[in-house]
C-alpha cells in the first residue's frame, strides 16, 4: 500500500475483524449491550464466626435483590474497606466477632460517612433506607 502511494516497497501483513459489520447488525436488530450491574453494598467480615454469619447475611441480601460484593478472604478490615472504596459501593456492612455474637451488623454509609449498628432483623430495612436516600447519578444514554 505504501508503494502504491509513492513510497518504498514495504513488506506488511494485516487482517480484518469485521467489527463494522457486527456493529451494523447489532444496530439493525436493535441489540442492547449488557452491562454488568454494579454492586451497591459491600460485606466485610473479621474472624471465623463472623465469616460464618456473613454467609447468611450475604444470602439474605441476595434473596432481597440487593446486589452485594464480598470479601470472604482473610484480609484486614482496612484492606476490605479499600476494596469497598475501589468498587464505589454506597454501603459497607461490617461483621466482626462482637457483631456475630450480638446478632448485629455495622452499617456504614460510604456516601455520608455515618455508621450505625443494627440488629440482624432490621438489616434489610436499614440498607434499603440508605440506598433510597442516596442519589445515584446515571450516565445512561451518553
Coordinates of C-alpha atoms in Angstrom, one line a residue:
X1 CA 0.0 0.0 0.0
X2 CA 2.8 2.4 0.8
X3 CA 4.4 1.6 -2.6
X4 CA 1.1 2.4 -4.3
X5 CA 1.1 5.8 -2.6
X6 CA 4.6 6.6 -3.9
X7 CA 6.7 5.2 -1.1
X8 CA 9.2 2.4 -0.9
X9 CA 8.3 -1.2 -1.1
X10 CA 7.5 -2.2 2.5
X11 CA 6.5 -5.8 3.4
X12 CA 3.5 -5.9 5.7
X13 CA 0.7 -8.1 7.0
X14 CA -2.8 -7.3 8.0
X15 CA -6.2 -8.7 8.9
X16 CA -9.7 -7.6 9.4
X17 CA -12.1 -8.4 12.3
X18 CA -15.3 -7.3 10.6
X19 CA -16.3 -5.2 13.7
X20 CA -18.1 -2.7 11.5
X21 CA -20.4 -5.5 10.2
X22 CA -21.0 -6.7 13.7
X23 CA -22.0 -3.2 14.9
X24 CA -24.2 -2.6 11.8
X25 CA -26.0 -5.9 12.5
X26 CA -26.4 -5.0 16.2
X27 CA -28.0 -1.7 15.2
X28 CA -30.2 -3.4 12.6
X29 CA -31.7 -5.8 15.2
X30 CA -31.7 -3.1 17.9
X31 CA -29.4 -5.3 20.1
X32 CA -28.7 -3.9 23.6
X33 CA -25.3 -4.2 25.2
X34 CA -25.4 -6.0 28.6
X35 CA -23.7 -4.0 31.3
X36 CA -23.0 -5.9 34.5
X37 CA -24.9 -4.2 37.3
X38 CA -22.6 -2.6 39.9
X39 CA -22.9 -3.7 43.5
X40 CA -24.2 -1.0 45.8
X41 CA -23.3 -2.9 49.0
X42 CA -20.1 -4.5 50.2
X43 CA -19.9 -7.1 53.0
X44 CA -16.7 -7.1 55.2
X45 CA -16.0 -9.6 58.0
X46 CA -13.4 -10.3 60.6
X47 CA -12.9 -13.7 62.2
X48 CA -14.2 -17.2 61.7
X49 CA -17.5 -16.8 63.5
X50 CA -18.1 -13.5 61.6
X51 CA -17.3 -15.2 58.3
X52 CA -20.0 -17.9 59.0
X53 CA -22.5 -15.2 59.9
X54 CA -21.6 -13.1 56.9
X55 CA -22.5 -16.0 54.6
X56 CA -26.1 -15.9 55.9
X57 CA -26.2 -12.1 55.6
X58 CA -24.9 -12.3 52.1
X59 CA -27.6 -14.9 51.1
X60 CA -30.3 -12.7 52.7
X61 CA -29.2 -9.6 50.8
X62 CA -29.1 -11.5 47.5
X63 CA -32.6 -13.0 48.2
X64 CA -33.9 -9.5 48.7
X65 CA -32.4 -8.3 45.4
X66 CA -29.6 -6.2 46.9
X67 CA -26.6 -6.7 44.7
X68 CA -23.7 -7.2 47.1
X69 CA -19.9 -7.7 46.7
X70 CA -18.0 -9.5 49.4
X71 CA -14.5 -10.4 50.6
X72 CA -14.6 -13.8 52.3
X73 CA -10.8 -13.9 52.3
X74 CA -8.6 -13.3 55.3
X75 CA -7.8 -9.6 54.6
X76 CA -7.7 -7.0 57.3
X77 CA -10.7 -4.6 57.8
X78 CA -8.6 -1.8 56.3
X79 CA -7.9 -3.8 53.1
X80 CA -11.5 -4.8 52.8
X81 CA -12.6 -1.2 53.2
X82 CA -10.2 -0.3 50.4
X83 CA -11.8 -2.9 48.2
X84 CA -15.2 -1.4 49.0
X85 CA -14.0 2.1 48.2
X86 CA -12.5 0.9 44.9
X87 CA -15.8 -0.7 44.0
X88 CA -17.6 2.6 44.7
X89 CA -20.3 1.0 46.8
X90 CA -22.7 3.1 48.8
X91 CA -22.9 0.9 51.9
X92 CA -20.3 -1.3 53.6
X93 CA -21.6 -3.9 56.1
X94 CA -19.1 -4.9 58.8
X95 CA -19.4 -8.1 60.9
X96 CA -16.7 -8.7 63.5
X97 CA -16.7 -11.3 66.3
X98 CA -18.7 -9.0 68.6
X99 CA -21.3 -8.4 66.0
X100 CA -21.5 -12.1 65.2
X101 CA -22.1 -12.9 68.9
X102 CA -24.6 -10.0 69.3
X103 CA -26.5 -10.8 66.1
X104 CA -25.8 -7.2 64.9
X105 CA -24.2 -5.6 61.8
X106 CA -22.4 -2.3 61.4
X107 CA -23.9 -0.4 58.5
X108 CA -21.5 2.2 57.2
X109 CA -22.9 4.7 54.7
X110 CA -20.0 5.3 52.4
X111 CA -21.6 8.4 50.9
X112 CA -22.2 10.4 54.1
X113 CA -19.6 8.6 56.2
X114 CA -22.0 7.8 59.0
X115 CA -22.4 4.4 60.5
X116 CA -24.8 2.6 62.9
X117 CA -25.1 -0.8 64.4
X118 CA -28.4 -2.5 63.6
X119 CA -29.9 -5.8 64.7
X120 CA -29.8 -8.5 62.1
X121 CA -33.7 -8.4 61.8
X122 CA -33.6 -4.7 60.8
X123 CA -30.7 -5.0 58.4
X124 CA -32.6 -5.2 55.1
X125 CA -34.9 -2.2 56.1
X126 CA -31.8 -0.2 57.1
X127 CA -29.9 -1.0 53.9
X128 CA -32.9 -0.2 51.7
X129 CA -33.5 3.1 53.6
X130 CA -29.9 4.3 52.9
X131 CA -30.0 3.1 49.2
X132 CA -33.3 5.0 48.7
X133 CA -31.8 8.2 50.3
X134 CA -28.6 8.1 48.3
X135 CA -28.8 9.8 44.9
X136 CA -27.3 7.7 42.1
X137 CA -26.2 9.6 39.1
X138 CA -27.0 7.7 35.9
X139 CA -24.9 8.1 32.8
X140 CA -27.2 6.0 30.6
X141 CA -27.6 7.2 27.1
X142 CA -24.4 9.3 26.9

